[in-house]
Amino acid sequence: FDPASLGPIVSRYDQSWTNTSGSVGVKYKPTDDLMVFATVSSGYKGGGINFGGFQPVYDPEEVIAYEGGLKSTFWDRRASLNLAAFYYDYSDLQVFQIQNLLAAITNAAKATSKGVEVEFAVKPTSAFLIEGSAGWLDARYDSFSSADPAQPAAGVIDLSGNRLNRSPEWKYAIAAQYTWELGGAGSLLARVDHAWVGSQYYRAFNLPQDRQPAYTRTDARLAWTDARGRYRAEVWAKNLEDEDVI
């Protein structure tokens, strides 16, 4: 609807894409408790239409992903350790933006994301379990330029080297769980999860007002299950820090 002419605005969209994706990988088990692996795969996310304000069509996103690592168990299989490293090479990365007060998806030219993730679990006794994970991530735009509605005087800004949206450099999580067997009264499980997430940006411009500072999140749970496993009752609490996160 055009407020100037009081008539309709008509725009025609006719667009299609094709893609063939695949993956190849190898894994090797030198022992029953150790497996190493490596994969190369291609990924594809279709393009689309930004209907709001008759904005342009955006193109598909493609990625070549390289990944390798190991999975292991030890201590009579009461403990496990998994390690993975990855490198993702994006073309036409799809980026959510606000343009002229309208939501839109646009394409960044290129971006890469690389990192390492570690997971472990230890069960010292049949009733006690400890789990944890940690991750390091370096995800950046290799080449991308865009105008920022928040600073129109700046014009088109070169965002090469900026961090990708929602990509904290560091994060970790740890959990502890204990189960009491109560015989005919069933069982009682107590669990606490704690996580820390490093600072991250929610816009490609990486301005101070785009930044979510690092935060922690702790959840707790107490669950009772009857002896025959038919009934379960839980009481839980989330975000014990009562911290607001964007």
Short mmCIF file of C-alpha atoms in Angstrom, two decimals:
data_model
loop_
_atom_site.label_atom_id
_atom_site.label_comp_id
_atom_site.label_asym_id
_atom_site.label_seq_id
_atom_site.Cartn_x
_atom_site.Cartn_y
_atom_site.Cartn_z
CA PHE A 1 0.00 0.00 0.00
CA ASP A 2 1.46 3.33 -1.15
CA PRO A 3 0.38 6.17 1.17
CA ALA A 4 1.18 8.74 -1.54
CA SER A 5 -1.04 7.34 -4.29
CA LEU A 6 -3.44 5.40 -2.04
CA GLY A 7 -2.93 2.49 -4.43
CA PRO A 8 -1.31 -0.93 -4.10
CA ILE A 9 2.38 -1.61 -4.55
CA VAL A 10 2.98 -4.66 -6.73
CA SER A 11 6.30 -6.51 -6.91
CA ARG A 12 7.00 -9.82 -8.58
CA TYR A 13 9.42 -12.39 -7.18
CA ASP A 14 10.57 -15.38 -9.19
CA GLN A 15 13.68 -17.09 -7.94
CA SER A 16 14.95 -20.65 -7.59
CA TRP A 17 18.19 -22.35 -6.60
CA THR A 18 19.66 -25.84 -6.78
CA ASN A 19 22.37 -27.49 -4.71
CA THR A 20 23.97 -30.86 -4.12
CA SER A 21 25.62 -31.39 -0.75
CA GLY A 22 27.45 -34.30 0.77
CA SER A 23 30.04 -35.50 3.23
CA VAL A 24 32.90 -37.95 3.49
CA GLY A 25 34.56 -39.14 6.65
CA VAL A 26 36.83 -41.72 8.18
CA LYS A 27 36.96 -43.14 11.68
CA TYR A 28 39.48 -45.49 13.24
CA LYS A 29 39.39 -47.47 16.49
CA PRO A 30 42.92 -48.39 17.59
CA THR A 31 41.41 -49.86 20.78
CA ASP A 32 37.92 -50.67 22.04
CA ASP A 33 38.00 -47.52 24.19
CA LEU A 34 39.30 -45.01 21.64
CA MET A 35 37.94 -43.75 18.33
CA VAL A 36 39.45 -40.99 16.15
CA PHE A 37 37.59 -39.41 13.25
CA ALA A 38 37.81 -36.80 10.50
CA THR A 39 35.10 -35.49 8.16
CA VAL A 40 34.68 -33.04 5.32
CA SER A 41 31.15 -32.00 4.44
CA SER A 42 29.23 -29.35 2.56
CA GLY A 43 26.13 -27.61 3.86
CA TYR A 44 23.45 -25.48 2.26
CA LYS A 45 20.73 -23.15 3.48
CA GLY A 46 18.26 -22.00 0.84
CA GLY A 47 17.72 -18.39 -0.10
CA GLY A 48 14.48 -16.54 0.44
CA ILE A 49 12.42 -13.41 0.15
CA ASN A 50 12.24 -10.49 2.57
CA PHE A 51 8.58 -9.60 2.07
CA GLY A 52 8.60 -6.67 4.52
CA GLY A 53 8.96 -3.45 2.51
CA PHE A 54 9.54 -5.44 -0.71
CA GLN A 55 13.20 -5.83 0.11
CA PRO A 56 15.54 -7.79 -2.16
CA VAL A 57 15.76 -11.56 -2.36
CA TYR A 58 18.67 -13.02 -0.39
CA ASP A 59 20.89 -15.79 -1.75
CA PRO A 60 21.58 -19.27 -0.37
CA GLU A 61 24.26 -19.80 2.25
CA GLU A 62 26.87 -22.48 1.70
CA VAL A 63 29.57 -23.91 3.94
CA ILE A 64 32.44 -26.36 3.68
CA ALA A 65 33.00 -27.93 7.11
CA TYR A 66 36.16 -29.71 8.27
CA GLU A 67 36.03 -31.58 11.55
CA GLY A 68 38.22 -33.98 13.44
CA GLY A 69 38.65 -35.35 16.91
CA LEU A 70 38.45 -38.32 19.22
CA LYS A 71 36.04 -40.10 21.55
CA SER A 72 37.38 -42.17 24.42
CA THR A 73 36.44 -44.06 27.56
CA PHE A 74 38.71 -45.16 30.41
CA TRP A 75 38.78 -46.09 34.11
CA ASP A 76 36.76 -49.25 33.42
CA ARG A 77 34.40 -47.10 31.32
CA ARG A 78 33.47 -44.95 34.29
CA ALA A 79 34.94 -41.91 32.54
CA SER A 80 34.81 -40.51 29.02
CA LEU A 81 36.64 -37.73 27.18
CA ASN A 82 35.66 -36.34 23.78
CA LEU A 83 37.60 -33.76 21.79
CA ALA A 84 36.64 -32.07 18.52
CA ALA A 85 38.22 -29.34 16.38
CA PHE A 86 36.44 -27.74 13.45
CA TYR A 87 36.86 -25.20 10.67
CA TYR A 88 33.83 -23.86 8.77
CA ASP A 89 34.26 -21.84 5.56
CA TYR A 90 31.06 -19.91 4.75
CA SER A 91 30.06 -18.32 1.45
CA ASP A 92 27.16 -15.83 1.32
CA LEU A 93 26.55 -16.20 5.05
CA GLN A 94 22.96 -15.17 5.87
CA VAL A 95 22.84 -12.39 8.44
CA PHE A 96 19.75 -11.04 10.22
CA GLN A 97 19.61 -7.25 10.26
CA ILE A 98 17.24 -4.35 10.95
CA GLN A 99 17.16 -2.04 7.92
CA ASN A 100 15.03 1.11 7.94
CA LEU A 101 13.09 -0.31 10.90
CA LEU A 102 12.35 -3.50 8.94
CA ALA A 103 13.66 -6.98 9.70
CA ALA A 104 15.68 -8.45 6.86
CA ILE A 105 18.14 -11.18 6.00
CA THR A 106 21.19 -10.19 3.95
CA ASN A 107 24.26 -12.03 2.71
CA ALA A 108 27.77 -11.47 4.00
CA ALA A 109 30.37 -12.23 1.37
CA LYS A 110 32.53 -14.66 3.34
CA ALA A 111 33.06 -15.80 6.91
CA THR A 112 35.03 -18.47 8.75
CA SER A 113 34.42 -20.16 12.07
CA LYS A 114 36.96 -22.33 13.83
CA GLY A 115 37.12 -23.75 17.30
CA VAL A 116 37.74 -26.58 19.74
CA GLU A 117 35.25 -28.34 22.02
CA VAL A 118 35.98 -30.71 24.92
CA GLU A 119 33.48 -32.85 26.84
CA PHE A 120 34.04 -35.18 29.78
CA ALA A 121 32.01 -37.33 32.15
CA VAL A 122 33.18 -39.12 35.29
CA LYS A 123 31.20 -41.55 37.44
CA PRO A 124 33.23 -42.15 40.64
CA THR A 125 30.42 -44.32 42.03
CA SER A 126 27.21 -45.77 40.63
CA ALA A 127 25.29 -42.94 42.30
CA PHE A 128 27.54 -39.94 41.56
CA LEU A 129 28.05 -38.34 38.13
CA ILE A 130 30.13 -35.31 37.09
CA GLU A 131 29.89 -33.87 33.58
CA GLY A 132 31.55 -30.90 31.94
CA SER A 133 32.34 -29.20 28.67
CA ALA A 134 34.37 -26.26 27.38
CA GLY A 135 34.61 -24.53 24.05
CA TRP A 136 36.77 -21.98 22.25
CA LEU A 137 35.41 -20.26 19.15
CA ASP A 138 36.85 -17.77 16.67
CA ALA A 139 34.08 -16.83 14.23
CA ARG A 140 34.61 -13.75 12.06
CA TYR A 141 33.53 -12.06 8.85
CA ASP A 142 36.27 -12.34 6.25
CA SER A 143 34.65 -9.80 3.95
CA PHE A 144 31.40 -7.98 4.64
CA SER A 145 30.28 -4.36 4.29
CA SER A 146 26.98 -2.88 5.40
CA ALA A 147 25.39 0.41 6.39
CA ASP A 148 24.26 0.77 9.99
CA PRO A 149 20.87 2.45 10.61
CA ALA A 150 22.16 3.43 14.06
CA GLN A 151 24.94 5.54 12.54
CA PRO A 152 23.71 6.72 9.10
CA ALA A 153 26.46 9.33 8.73
CA ALA A 154 29.08 6.58 8.62
CA GLY A 155 27.80 5.22 5.30
CA VAL A 156 28.83 1.73 4.28
CA ILE A 157 31.17 0.23 6.90
CA ASP A 158 33.78 -2.45 6.32
CA LEU A 159 33.01 -5.17 8.87
CA SER A 160 35.82 -7.53 7.89
CA GLY A 161 37.37 -9.05 11.00
CA ASN A 162 34.31 -8.44 13.20
CA ARG A 163 32.93 -11.35 15.19
CA LEU A 164 29.84 -13.18 13.98
CA ASN A 165 26.57 -12.72 15.84
CA ARG A 166 26.03 -14.94 18.91
CA SER A 167 29.61 -16.23 18.88
CA PRO A 168 31.22 -16.03 22.34
CA GLU A 169 34.92 -16.78 22.28
CA TRP A 170 34.82 -18.95 25.43
CA LYS A 171 32.21 -20.94 27.30
CA TYR A 172 32.14 -23.79 29.78
CA ALA A 173 29.60 -25.88 31.66
CA ILE A 174 29.81 -28.28 34.58
CA ALA A 175 27.18 -30.42 36.29
CA ALA A 176 27.00 -32.72 39.30
CA GLN A 177 24.33 -35.33 39.90
CA TYR A 178 23.69 -37.74 42.78
CA THR A 179 21.04 -40.45 43.09
CA TRP A 180 19.85 -41.98 46.37
CA GLU A 181 18.19 -45.40 46.10
CA LEU A 182 15.34 -45.52 48.64
CA GLY A 183 14.32 -49.15 48.20
CA GLY A 184 10.54 -49.52 48.13
CA ALA A 185 10.21 -45.70 48.32
CA GLY A 186 11.85 -45.29 44.90
CA SER A 187 14.82 -43.03 44.22
CA LEU A 188 15.74 -39.39 44.68
CA LEU A 189 17.96 -37.51 42.23
CA ALA A 190 19.64 -34.14 42.85
CA ARG A 191 21.40 -32.25 40.05
CA VAL A 192 23.06 -28.84 39.68
CA ASP A 193 24.12 -27.36 36.32
CA HIS A 194 26.40 -24.33 36.09
CA ALA A 195 27.45 -22.58 32.86
CA TRP A 196 29.54 -19.56 31.95
CA VAL A 197 29.24 -17.87 28.55
CA GLY A 198 31.70 -15.22 27.39
CA SER A 199 30.71 -11.88 25.91
CA GLN A 200 29.12 -11.88 22.46
CA TYR A 201 27.61 -9.51 19.91
CA TYR A 202 24.10 -9.48 18.50
CA ARG A 203 24.92 -7.31 15.47
CA ALA A 204 27.69 -7.47 12.91
CA PHE A 205 28.81 -3.92 13.73
CA ASN A 206 30.24 -5.06 17.11
CA LEU A 207 29.44 -1.76 18.82
CA PRO A 208 29.34 -1.50 22.63
CA GLN A 209 25.52 -1.35 22.53
CA ASP A 210 25.50 -4.58 20.48
CA ARG A 211 27.41 -6.50 23.16
CA GLN A 212 26.08 -8.95 25.70
CA PRO A 213 28.59 -9.15 28.59
CA ALA A 214 29.70 -12.53 29.91
CA TYR A 215 27.22 -14.19 32.25
CA THR A 216 26.70 -17.30 34.36
CA ARG A 217 23.62 -19.48 34.59
CA THR A 218 22.93 -22.02 37.37
CA ASP A 219 20.01 -24.44 37.42
CA ALA A 220 19.07 -26.99 40.10
CA ARG A 221 16.72 -29.96 40.11
CA LEU A 222 15.39 -32.46 42.65
CA ALA A 223 13.42 -35.42 41.29
CA TRP A 224 11.71 -38.39 42.92
CA THR A 225 10.77 -41.54 41.00
CA ASP A 226 8.67 -44.35 42.46
CA ALA A 227 10.11 -47.87 42.74
CA ARG A 228 8.28 -49.17 39.64
CA GLY A 229 9.17 -46.15 37.52
CA ARG A 230 5.55 -45.17 36.89
CA TYR A 231 5.54 -41.79 38.59
CA ARG A 232 7.98 -38.92 38.77
CA ALA A 233 7.81 -35.63 40.63
CA GLU A 234 10.28 -32.78 40.27
CA VAL A 235 11.03 -29.42 41.79
CA TRP A 236 13.49 -27.21 39.96
CA ALA A 237 14.90 -23.70 39.79
CA LYS A 238 16.42 -21.98 36.76
CA ASN A 239 18.75 -18.99 36.58
CA LEU A 240 19.53 -18.87 40.30
CA GLU A 241 21.60 -15.73 39.64
CA ASP A 242 18.42 -13.99 38.44
CA GLU A 243 20.50 -12.43 35.68
CA ASP A 244 18.93 -10.77 32.64
CA VAL A 245 20.46 -11.77 29.32
CA ILE A 246 19.72 -10.27 25.91
#
